[in-house]
Each structure stands twice: as structure tokens, then as C-alpha cells.
Amino acid sequence: MDVIVLTIFPEMVEPYFSYGMIRKAHEDGFIRVSAMNIRDYAQGKHRVTDDKPYGGGCGMVMKPEPLAAAIDSALQKSPGAKVVHMTPQGRPFNQAIAQELSLCDGLIFLCGRYEGIDERICQNYIDDEISIGDYVLTGGELGALVVADAVIRLIPGVLGGDDSAEKDSFAHGLLEHAQYTRPCEFDSMRVPDVLLSGNHALIDKWRLETSLIRTFLKRPDLLGIRSFSVEEKKILKNWYLKLEHIIQGDGQK
Ligand code: 9D3
């Protein structure tokens, strides 16, 4: 997959691609990541990329010609790529959109600055509009990195052929179970005995139960949009029975 970020601040996004899994995926040839400077496609001595808004008002708007030229140039490097405008008005980004974008041959992220980009670019050069959430950023660069990061790790082979992307919490709709590593005692707190037992059926059951309880406590909204397996229903009904005992005051203790 090609990932190209169009920005007036390429120095802001390039370093992110030089570390960890993305660097490895690039080196191994699964992806080609780059940033292109919109200013390189602007005209005149000063290569101006922004101008005053028609109709008046504060702030500046990104001029259409440099954006169009930058997008055309990126499309030449990656024919058929999807052009994604990062904007607070876009579709709220989530894991399902990451899955969808991971099927593309190429992604070109257009990052706005100032008050935004000329509307005529939105109409004729953009395939998709994405927001990374309801808060105000200073530009689209962090958004492009967030989306690129989430998409790249889903590309087959990028995780080294294992299935951890499949097991991700948002893929199965539950939060991750608690994690422990050595030492087995830290700050007087011990690792739960079941994890040291070597009994993998019991460990899986414990992990599912902690996943469910954490999701119930921290993100009950996730449980509302999901159906449950037979095993999960058993665990939930068990809590229900225990709570009923407590409410009726006839608990074991
Ligand atoms: C300060 C100007 N705002 C009008 C009240 C509109 C506005 C324009 C441009 C607000 C933010 C931005 C810059 N943001 C992005 O380019 C952006 C973004 C975001 O701000 N939040 C969430 N996702 C994204 S993706 C791109």
C-alpha cells in the first residue's frame, strides 16, 4: 500500500514513519510511506498556499491550485489511490473505517491548515472525508498519522504474519483483559494465581471474564452494540445470580 501525506509541514509527519512497526513494514516492502510538501506545488517567488476568504472573515483559506497540483502529483505516484481529506467535518474515524481503508492500494491524506481548504477541492478532488473526533486541532497532520497508523497495522504481513490484529479488543467488541509480566510480586501486589497455574482453559476463562467486567465498568456502550457467545452469557448470568444473592442479603459471607 502507498501512503502519501500532503501537508505544508512534511517535517511534522515524516519522523513518525521512522519508528517501530511502520518503519519495519516500509523496510519489508509492505508499504511505501511519504510526505509531500503542498508548497512545492505553489506558484510564484513566495509559493503562497493560502489567501483571504471571499466574503470576508478571519483567518486564511488554502488556495485550490496548489492543492489540485499536489493531489495530481500524488495520484501519479499512486494511481487509483483514495484521496482522503482530514477535516473536523468528516466521518468520525473508527476501527471499521480502518478495516475498510486497509483494503485500498493507496491512500493520499490531504491535511488542511488555517480555516480549511477551498470548497472546490472538496467537490472534485476528494474521495472521502475523515475526522478523528470531536475536538479542535490546529491542522489535519495528526489526524492523517492516526488514521495511517491504524490502517497500516491491519495490512496482511505487517504484524509478521501473526493474528494479533484479529484478536484486538475493538475487533471483537470487548476491552482487553488485564496483562501482567514479571516480577510475580510488585508493590505488595501479586499476579493472580490462575495466570501462574499453567491451566490454559482456566486462563482463557479468567481472561474472558476480566474482559467482560472491564468492558462493563469502563465502556458499557460497547456491550450494548454486541451479541454474546454461550460462554459469555454463562459468565454474565453468573454475575447476575451473585448480585441477586447480595441484593436479597443471603450471600455466602
Ligand atoms: C478554528 C476554525 N474552526 C472554526 C470554528 C474550524 C476548524 C478548521 C480547521 C477547526 C479545526 C481545523 C483544523 N482541524 C483539522 O484539520 C482536523 C481535525 C480536527 O480539528 N479535529 C478532529 N479531526 C480532525 S481531522 C483534521
mmCIF file of N, CA and C in Angstrom, residues 135-245:
data_model
loop_
_atom_site.group_PDB
_atom_site.id
_atom_site.type_symbol
_atom_site.label_atom_id
_atom_site.label_comp_id
_atom_site.label_asym_id
_atom_site.label_seq_id
_atom_site.Cartn_x
_atom_site.Cartn_y
_atom_site.Cartn_z
ATOM 1 N N TYR A 135 -13.061 17.279 18.719
ATOM 2 C CA TYR A 135 -12.231 18.256 19.420
ATOM 3 C C TYR A 135 -11.491 19.018 18.333
ATOM 4 N N VAL A 136 -10.962 20.183 18.666
ATOM 5 C CA VAL A 136 -10.390 21.055 17.633
ATOM 6 C C VAL A 136 -8.864 20.961 17.617
ATOM 7 N N LEU A 137 -8.321 20.551 16.484
ATOM 8 C CA LEU A 137 -6.874 20.503 16.273
ATOM 9 C C LEU A 137 -6.453 21.742 15.478
ATOM 10 N N THR A 138 -5.129 21.917 15.295
ATOM 11 C CA THR A 138 -4.657 23.061 14.521
ATOM 12 C C THR A 138 -4.505 22.709 13.047
ATOM 13 N N GLY A 139 -4.607 21.427 12.707
ATOM 14 C CA GLY A 139 -4.465 21.009 11.322
ATOM 15 C C GLY A 139 -4.705 19.522 11.191
ATOM 16 N N GLY A 140 -4.663 19.006 9.962
ATOM 17 C CA GLY A 140 -5.006 17.612 9.717
ATOM 18 C C GLY A 140 -3.876 16.611 9.900
ATOM 19 N N GLU A 141 -2.649 17.099 10.193
ATOM 20 C CA GLU A 141 -1.492 16.189 10.193
ATOM 21 C C GLU A 141 -1.602 15.072 11.232
ATOM 22 N N LEU A 142 -1.966 15.433 12.463
ATOM 23 C CA LEU A 142 -2.103 14.384 13.488
ATOM 24 C C LEU A 142 -3.211 13.405 13.108
ATOM 25 N N GLY A 143 -4.263 13.921 12.504
ATOM 26 C CA GLY A 143 -5.348 13.053 12.043
ATOM 27 C C GLY A 143 -4.852 12.052 11.013
ATOM 28 N N ALA A 144 -4.082 12.538 10.037
ATOM 29 C CA ALA A 144 -3.548 11.652 8.998
ATOM 30 C C ALA A 144 -2.670 10.574 9.616
ATOM 31 N N LEU A 145 -1.858 10.951 10.614
ATOM 32 C CA LEU A 145 -0.979 9.968 11.259
ATOM 33 C C LEU A 145 -1.781 8.944 12.048
ATOM 34 N N VAL A 146 -2.816 9.406 12.726
ATOM 35 C CA VAL A 146 -3.677 8.485 13.489
ATOM 36 C C VAL A 146 -4.307 7.454 12.544
ATOM 37 N N VAL A 147 -4.888 7.943 11.453
ATOM 38 C CA VAL A 147 -5.571 7.041 10.520
ATOM 39 C C VAL A 147 -4.553 6.120 9.837
ATOM 40 N N ALA A 148 -3.426 6.693 9.380
ATOM 41 C CA ALA A 148 -2.402 5.872 8.716
ATOM 42 C C ALA A 148 -1.903 4.784 9.661
ATOM 43 N N ASP A 149 -1.668 5.129 10.901
ATOM 44 C CA ASP A 149 -1.171 4.162 11.895
ATOM 45 C C ASP A 149 -2.158 3.013 12.080
ATOM 46 N N ALA A 150 -3.417 3.346 12.261
ATOM 47 C CA ALA A 150 -4.443 2.316 12.487
ATOM 48 C C ALA A 150 -4.619 1.431 11.258
ATOM 49 N N VAL A 151 -4.472 2.016 10.059
ATOM 50 C CA VAL A 151 -4.666 1.259 8.820
ATOM 51 C C VAL A 151 -3.469 0.356 8.540
ATOM 52 N N ILE A 152 -2.255 0.901 8.699
ATOM 53 C CA ILE A 152 -1.050 0.166 8.316
ATOM 54 C C ILE A 152 -0.912 -1.133 9.104
ATOM 55 N N ARG A 153 -1.240 -1.102 10.402
ATOM 56 C CA ARG A 153 -1.076 -2.322 11.196
ATOM 57 C C ARG A 153 -2.073 -3.415 10.826
ATOM 58 N N LEU A 154 -3.084 -3.088 10.008
ATOM 59 C CA LEU A 154 -4.057 -4.094 9.573
ATOM 60 C C LEU A 154 -3.656 -4.766 8.256
ATOM 61 N N ILE A 155 -2.635 -4.218 7.577
ATOM 62 C CA ILE A 155 -2.247 -4.782 6.284
ATOM 63 C C ILE A 155 -1.636 -6.160 6.495
ATOM 64 N N PRO A 156 -2.130 -7.189 5.769
ATOM 65 C CA PRO A 156 -1.617 -8.544 5.970
ATOM 66 C C PRO A 156 -0.099 -8.592 5.831
ATOM 67 N N GLY A 157 0.557 -9.246 6.787
ATOM 68 C CA GLY A 157 2.005 -9.359 6.750
ATOM 69 C C GLY A 157 2.700 -8.344 7.626
ATOM 70 N N VAL A 158 2.056 -7.199 7.883
ATOM 71 C CA VAL A 158 2.720 -6.134 8.624
ATOM 72 C C VAL A 158 3.021 -6.529 10.065
ATOM 73 N N LEU A 159 2.182 -7.384 10.658
ATOM 74 C CA LEU A 159 2.444 -7.810 12.035
ATOM 75 C C LEU A 159 3.374 -9.029 12.080
ATOM 76 N N GLY A 160 3.945 -9.380 10.923
ATOM 77 C CA GLY A 160 4.812 -10.540 10.888
ATOM 78 C C GLY A 160 4.031 -11.839 10.797
ATOM 79 N N GLY A 161 2.838 -11.756 10.226
ATOM 80 C CA GLY A 161 2.071 -12.965 9.942
ATOM 81 C C GLY A 161 1.273 -13.521 11.104
ATOM 82 N N ASP A 162 1.341 -12.918 12.295
ATOM 83 C CA ASP A 162 0.527 -13.454 13.375
ATOM 84 C C ASP A 162 -0.866 -12.843 13.327
ATOM 85 N N ASP A 163 -1.719 -13.239 14.262
ATOM 86 C CA ASP A 163 -3.118 -12.840 14.140
ATOM 87 C C ASP A 163 -3.524 -11.832 15.204
ATOM 88 N N SER A 164 -2.550 -11.070 15.744
ATOM 89 C CA SER A 164 -2.921 -10.176 16.850
ATOM 90 C C SER A 164 -3.911 -9.094 16.439
ATOM 91 N N ALA A 165 -3.908 -8.683 15.166
ATOM 92 C CA ALA A 165 -4.884 -7.680 14.722
ATOM 93 C C ALA A 165 -6.297 -8.238 14.853
ATOM 94 N N GLU A 166 -6.433 -9.545 14.605
ATOM 95 C CA GLU A 166 -7.727 -10.209 14.727
ATOM 96 C C GLU A 166 -8.225 -10.215 16.164
ATOM 97 N N LYS A 167 -7.279 -10.367 17.089
ATOM 98 C CA LYS A 167 -7.645 -10.505 18.493
ATOM 99 C C LYS A 167 -7.872 -9.163 19.176
ATOM 100 N N ASP A 168 -7.620 -8.051 18.459
ATOM 101 C CA ASP A 168 -7.754 -6.729 19.072
ATOM 102 C C ASP A 168 -9.099 -6.505 19.712
ATOM 103 N N SER A 169 -9.071 -5.733 20.799
ATOM 104 C CA SER A 169 -10.305 -5.511 21.545
ATOM 105 C C SER A 169 -11.419 -4.982 20.659
ATOM 106 N N PHE A 170 -11.134 -3.989 19.822
ATOM 107 C CA PHE A 170 -12.218 -3.402 19.053
ATOM 108 C C PHE A 170 -12.672 -4.322 17.939
ATOM 109 N N ALA A 171 -11.824 -5.304 17.568
ATOM 110 C CA ALA A 171 -12.254 -6.254 16.548
ATOM 111 C C ALA A 171 -13.316 -7.184 17.122
ATOM 112 N N HIS A 172 -13.197 -7.595 18.420
ATOM 113 C CA HIS A 172 -14.240 -8.466 18.970
ATOM 114 C C HIS A 172 -15.171 -7.723 19.925
ATOM 115 N N GLY A 173 -15.016 -6.395 20.023
ATOM 116 C CA GLY A 173 -16.012 -5.600 20.731
ATOM 117 C C GLY A 173 -15.895 -5.576 22.243
ATOM 118 N N LEU A 174 -14.813 -6.128 22.790
ATOM 119 C CA LEU A 174 -14.579 -6.069 24.241
ATOM 120 C C LEU A 174 -13.244 -5.391 24.495
ATOM 121 N N LEU A 175 -13.089 -4.806 25.680
ATOM 122 C CA LEU A 175 -11.779 -4.291 26.067
ATOM 123 C C LEU A 175 -10.856 -5.470 26.373
ATOM 124 N N GLU A 176 -9.565 -5.218 26.282
ATOM 125 C CA GLU A 176 -8.550 -6.236 26.534
ATOM 126 C C GLU A 176 -8.548 -6.667 28.006
ATOM 127 N N HIS A 177 -8.225 -7.935 28.237
ATOM 128 C CA HIS A 177 -8.078 -8.420 29.618
ATOM 129 C C HIS A 177 -6.845 -7.800 30.268
ATOM 130 N N ALA A 178 -6.751 -7.919 31.609
ATOM 131 C CA ALA A 178 -5.585 -7.390 32.327
ATOM 132 C C ALA A 178 -4.318 -8.132 31.891
ATOM 133 N N GLN A 179 -3.189 -7.436 31.896
ATOM 134 C CA GLN A 179 -1.902 -8.010 31.490
ATOM 135 C C GLN A 179 -0.922 -7.943 32.658
ATOM 136 N N TYR A 180 -0.104 -8.972 32.810
ATOM 137 C CA TYR A 180 0.945 -8.982 33.835
ATOM 138 C C TYR A 180 2.217 -9.544 33.239
ATOM 139 N N THR A 181 3.356 -9.055 33.744
ATOM 140 C CA THR A 181 4.626 -9.694 33.422
ATOM 141 C C THR A 181 5.438 -9.768 34.709
ATOM 142 N N ARG A 182 6.679 -10.314 34.643
ATOM 143 C CA ARG A 182 7.468 -10.451 35.857
ATOM 144 C C ARG A 182 7.829 -9.082 36.442
ATOM 145 N N PRO A 183 8.047 -8.931 37.731
ATOM 146 C CA PRO A 183 8.054 -9.999 38.750
ATOM 147 C C PRO A 183 6.638 -10.385 39.196
ATOM 148 N N CYS A 184 6.534 -11.550 39.848
ATOM 149 C CA CYS A 184 5.199 -12.030 40.224
ATOM 150 C C CYS A 184 4.668 -11.292 41.449
ATOM 151 N N GLU A 185 5.565 -10.534 42.153
ATOM 152 C CA GLU A 185 5.063 -9.627 43.180
ATOM 153 C C GLU A 185 5.700 -8.250 42.985
ATOM 154 N N PHE A 186 4.862 -7.190 42.966
ATOM 155 C CA PHE A 186 5.328 -5.809 42.771
ATOM 156 C C PHE A 186 4.490 -4.898 43.637
ATOM 157 N N ASP A 187 5.153 -4.022 44.451
ATOM 158 C CA ASP A 187 4.426 -3.134 45.374
ATOM 159 C C ASP A 187 3.430 -3.917 46.216
ATOM 160 N N SER A 188 3.841 -5.087 46.687
ATOM 161 C CA SER A 188 2.994 -5.971 47.519
ATOM 162 C C SER A 188 1.784 -6.529 46.776
ATOM 163 N N MET A 189 1.724 -6.354 45.462
ATOM 164 C CA MET A 189 0.591 -6.894 44.696
ATOM 165 C C MET A 189 1.069 -8.093 43.897
ATOM 166 N N ARG A 190 0.336 -9.206 44.066
ATOM 167 C CA ARG A 190 0.721 -10.429 43.366
ATOM 168 C C ARG A 190 -0.038 -10.597 42.049
ATOM 169 N N VAL A 191 0.603 -11.267 41.106
ATOM 170 C CA VAL A 191 -0.073 -11.652 39.867
ATOM 171 C C VAL A 191 -1.129 -12.699 40.233
ATOM 172 N N PRO A 192 -2.345 -12.622 39.689
ATOM 173 C CA PRO A 192 -3.378 -13.619 40.012
ATOM 174 C C PRO A 192 -2.865 -15.052 39.813
ATOM 175 N N ASP A 193 -3.137 -15.908 40.801
ATOM 176 C CA ASP A 193 -2.625 -17.285 40.786
ATOM 177 C C ASP A 193 -2.973 -18.040 39.508
ATOM 178 N N VAL A 194 -4.175 -17.801 38.989
ATOM 179 C CA VAL A 194 -4.618 -18.560 37.810
ATOM 180 C C VAL A 194 -3.642 -18.394 36.641
ATOM 181 N N LEU A 195 -2.986 -17.213 36.542
ATOM 182 C CA LEU A 195 -2.072 -16.979 35.419
ATOM 183 C C LEU A 195 -0.765 -17.750 35.573
ATOM 184 N N LEU A 196 -0.470 -18.177 36.825
ATOM 185 C CA LEU A 196 0.750 -18.956 37.062
ATOM 186 C C LEU A 196 0.441 -20.451 37.057
ATOM 187 N N SER A 197 -0.833 -20.811 36.903
ATOM 188 C CA SER A 197 -1.260 -22.201 37.070
ATOM 189 C C SER A 197 -0.879 -23.099 35.902
ATOM 190 N N GLY A 198 -0.687 -22.487 34.720
ATOM 191 C CA GLY A 198 -0.409 -23.296 33.537
ATOM 192 C C GLY A 198 -1.647 -23.965 32.961
ATOM 193 N N ASN A 199 -2.797 -23.777 33.584
ATOM 194 C CA ASN A 199 -4.060 -24.354 33.098
ATOM 195 C C ASN A 199 -4.687 -23.395 32.074
ATOM 196 N N HIS A 200 -4.484 -23.703 30.794
ATOM 197 C CA HIS A 200 -4.853 -22.721 29.763
ATOM 198 C C HIS A 200 -6.347 -22.558 29.567
ATOM 199 N N ALA A 201 -7.104 -23.604 29.859
ATOM 200 C CA ALA A 201 -8.573 -23.465 29.794
ATOM 201 C C ALA A 201 -9.034 -22.471 30.859
ATOM 202 N N LEU A 202 -8.482 -22.624 32.081
ATOM 203 C CA LEU A 202 -8.844 -21.708 33.177
ATOM 204 C C LEU A 202 -8.378 -20.289 32.882
ATOM 205 N N ILE A 203 -7.160 -20.168 32.305
ATOM 206 C CA ILE A 203 -6.608 -18.848 31.979
ATOM 207 C C ILE A 203 -7.487 -18.148 30.949
ATOM 208 N N ASP A 204 -7.899 -18.877 29.907
ATOM 209 C CA ASP A 204 -8.788 -18.282 28.883
ATOM 210 C C ASP A 204 -10.090 -17.815 29.508
ATOM 211 N N LYS A 205 -10.632 -18.632 30.430
ATOM 212 C CA LYS A 205 -11.897 -18.294 31.079
ATOM 213 C C LYS A 205 -11.722 -17.024 31.925
ATOM 214 N N TRP A 206 -10.612 -16.960 32.679
ATOM 215 C CA TRP A 206 -10.317 -15.782 33.511
ATOM 216 C C TRP A 206 -10.171 -14.535 32.634
ATOM 217 N N ARG A 207 -9.464 -14.684 31.501
ATOM 218 C CA ARG A 207 -9.258 -13.532 30.603
ATOM 219 C C ARG A 207 -10.575 -13.043 30.033
ATOM 220 N N LEU A 208 -11.435 -13.959 29.629
ATOM 221 C CA LEU A 208 -12.740 -13.555 29.087
ATOM 222 C C LEU A 208 -13.545 -12.840 30.159
ATOM 223 N N GLU A 209 -13.483 -13.375 31.382
ATOM 224 C CA GLU A 209 -14.256 -12.760 32.461
ATOM 225 C C GLU A 209 -13.732 -11.354 32.779
ATOM 226 N N THR A 210 -12.400 -11.171 32.815
ATOM 227 C CA THR A 210 -11.880 -9.819 33.092
ATOM 228 C C THR A 210 -12.158 -8.867 31.921
ATOM 229 N N SER A 211 -12.145 -9.402 30.689
ATOM 230 C CA SER A 211 -12.524 -8.565 29.531
ATOM 231 C C SER A 211 -13.946 -8.057 29.683
ATOM 232 N N LEU A 212 -14.836 -8.974 30.021
ATOM 233 C CA LEU A 212 -16.248 -8.604 30.154
ATOM 234 C C LEU A 212 -16.453 -7.592 31.272
ATOM 235 N N ILE A 213 -15.808 -7.822 32.427
ATOM 236 C CA ILE A 213 -16.062 -6.932 33.562
ATOM 237 C C ILE A 213 -15.473 -5.547 33.312
ATOM 238 N N ARG A 214 -14.289 -5.496 32.684
ATOM 239 C CA ARG A 214 -13.705 -4.182 32.361
ATOM 240 C C ARG A 214 -14.568 -3.436 31.357
ATOM 241 N N THR A 215 -15.096 -4.157 30.385
ATOM 242 C CA THR A 215 -15.955 -3.503 29.390
ATOM 243 C C THR A 215 -17.232 -2.998 30.054
ATOM 244 N N PHE A 216 -17.777 -3.826 30.957
ATOM 245 C CA PHE A 216 -18.997 -3.429 31.667
ATOM 246 C C PHE A 216 -18.763 -2.169 32.493
ATOM 247 N N LEU A 217 -17.598 -2.092 33.176
ATOM 248 C CA LEU A 217 -17.323 -0.952 34.054
ATOM 249 C C LEU A 217 -16.873 0.285 33.290
ATOM 250 N N LYS A 218 -16.012 0.096 32.266
ATOM 251 C CA LYS A 218 -15.403 1.262 31.610
ATOM 252 C C LYS A 218 -16.105 1.688 30.333
ATOM 253 N N ARG A 219 -16.669 0.734 29.585
ATOM 254 C CA ARG A 219 -17.280 1.059 28.287
ATOM 255 C C ARG A 219 -18.576 0.276 28.083
ATOM 256 N N PRO A 220 -19.562 0.493 28.959
ATOM 257 C CA PRO A 220 -20.820 -0.257 28.807
ATOM 258 C C PRO A 220 -21.474 -0.052 27.439
ATOM 259 N N ASP A 221 -21.172 1.069 26.780
ATOM 260 C CA ASP A 221 -21.735 1.306 25.441
ATOM 261 C C ASP A 221 -21.322 0.208 24.456
ATOM 262 N N LEU A 222 -20.115 -0.358 24.648
ATOM 263 C CA LEU A 222 -19.658 -1.416 23.736
ATOM 264 C C LEU A 222 -20.487 -2.688 23.886
ATOM 265 N N LEU A 223 -20.935 -2.975 25.118
ATOM 266 C CA LEU A 223 -21.733 -4.194 25.338
ATOM 267 C C LEU A 223 -23.104 -4.073 24.691
ATOM 268 N N GLY A 224 -23.600 -2.829 24.608
ATOM 269 C CA GLY A 224 -24.938 -2.611 24.053
ATOM 270 C C GLY A 224 -25.042 -2.889 22.571
ATOM 271 N N ILE A 225 -23.895 -2.838 21.855
ATOM 272 C CA ILE A 225 -23.941 -2.974 20.394
ATOM 273 C C ILE A 225 -23.334 -4.303 19.961
ATOM 274 N N ARG A 226 -23.495 -5.330 20.809
ATOM 275 C CA ARG A 226 -22.776 -6.575 20.570
ATOM 276 C C ARG A 226 -23.626 -7.732 21.062
ATOM 277 N N SER A 227 -23.509 -8.892 20.385
ATOM 278 C CA SER A 227 -24.195 -10.089 20.897
ATOM 279 C C SER A 227 -23.178 -10.938 21.657
ATOM 280 N N PHE A 228 -23.660 -11.918 22.435
ATOM 281 C CA PHE A 228 -22.776 -12.679 23.324
ATOM 282 C C PHE A 228 -22.741 -14.153 22.960
ATOM 283 N N SER A 229 -21.564 -14.762 23.139
ATOM 284 C CA SER A 229 -21.438 -16.201 22.932
ATOM 285 C C SER A 229 -22.072 -16.930 24.111
ATOM 286 N N VAL A 230 -22.254 -18.232 23.950
ATOM 287 C CA VAL A 230 -22.829 -19.058 25.015
ATOM 288 C C VAL A 230 -21.991 -18.910 26.292
ATOM 289 N N GLU A 231 -20.663 -18.959 26.115
ATOM 290 C CA GLU A 231 -19.758 -18.872 27.261
ATOM 291 C C GLU A 231 -19.885 -17.511 27.956
ATOM 292 N N GLU A 232 -19.964 -16.446 27.126
ATOM 293 C CA GLU A 232 -20.096 -15.098 27.694
ATOM 294 C C GLU A 232 -21.411 -14.946 28.449
ATOM 295 N N LYS A 233 -22.474 -15.505 27.886
ATOM 296 C CA LYS A 233 -23.780 -15.438 28.558
ATOM 297 C C LYS A 233 -23.719 -16.141 29.905
ATOM 298 N N LYS A 234 -22.998 -17.258 29.952
ATOM 299 C CA LYS A 234 -22.852 -18.020 31.203
ATOM 300 C C LYS A 234 -22.204 -17.135 32.274
ATOM 301 N N ILE A 235 -21.135 -16.442 31.882
ATOM 302 C CA ILE A 235 -20.429 -15.558 32.817
ATOM 303 C C ILE A 235 -21.350 -14.429 33.290
ATOM 304 N N LEU A 236 -22.058 -13.799 32.349
ATOM 305 C CA LEU A 236 -22.946 -12.685 32.707
ATOM 306 C C LEU A 236 -24.067 -13.142 33.631
ATOM 307 N N LYS A 237 -24.645 -14.317 33.325
ATOM 308 C CA LYS A 237 -25.736 -14.836 34.163
ATOM 309 C C LYS A 237 -25.244 -15.158 35.562
ATOM 310 N N ASN A 238 -23.993 -15.627 35.647
ATOM 311 C CA ASN A 238 -23.382 -15.931 36.938
ATOM 312 C C ASN A 238 -23.272 -14.671 37.793
ATOM 313 N N TRP A 239 -22.829 -13.559 37.186
ATOM 314 C CA TRP A 239 -22.779 -12.285 37.918
ATOM 315 C C TRP A 239 -24.169 -11.920 38.393
ATOM 316 N N TYR A 240 -25.104 -12.081 37.498
ATOM 317 C CA TYR A 240 -26.490 -11.730 37.785
ATOM 318 C C TYR A 240 -26.986 -12.501 39.010
ATOM 319 N N LEU A 241 -26.682 -13.797 39.038
ATOM 320 C CA LEU A 241 -27.098 -14.627 40.182
ATOM 321 C C LEU A 241 -26.416 -14.159 41.464
ATOM 322 N N LYS A 242 -25.096 -13.870 41.375
ATOM 323 C CA LYS A 242 -24.351 -13.408 42.551
ATOM 324 C C LYS A 242 -24.930 -12.099 43.062
ATOM 325 N N LEU A 243 -25.216 -11.167 42.150
ATOM 326 C CA LEU A 243 -25.776 -9.874 42.548
ATOM 327 C C LEU A 243 -27.144 -10.063 43.211
ATOM 328 N N GLU A 244 -27.933 -10.987 42.675
ATOM 329 C CA GLU A 244 -29.253 -11.243 43.241
ATOM 330 C C GLU A 244 -29.131 -11.727 44.687
ATOM 331 N N HIS A 245 -28.150 -12.615 44.921
ATOM 332 C CA HIS A 245 -27.882 -13.090 46.289
ATOM 333 C C HIS A 245 -27.538 -11.936 47.207
#
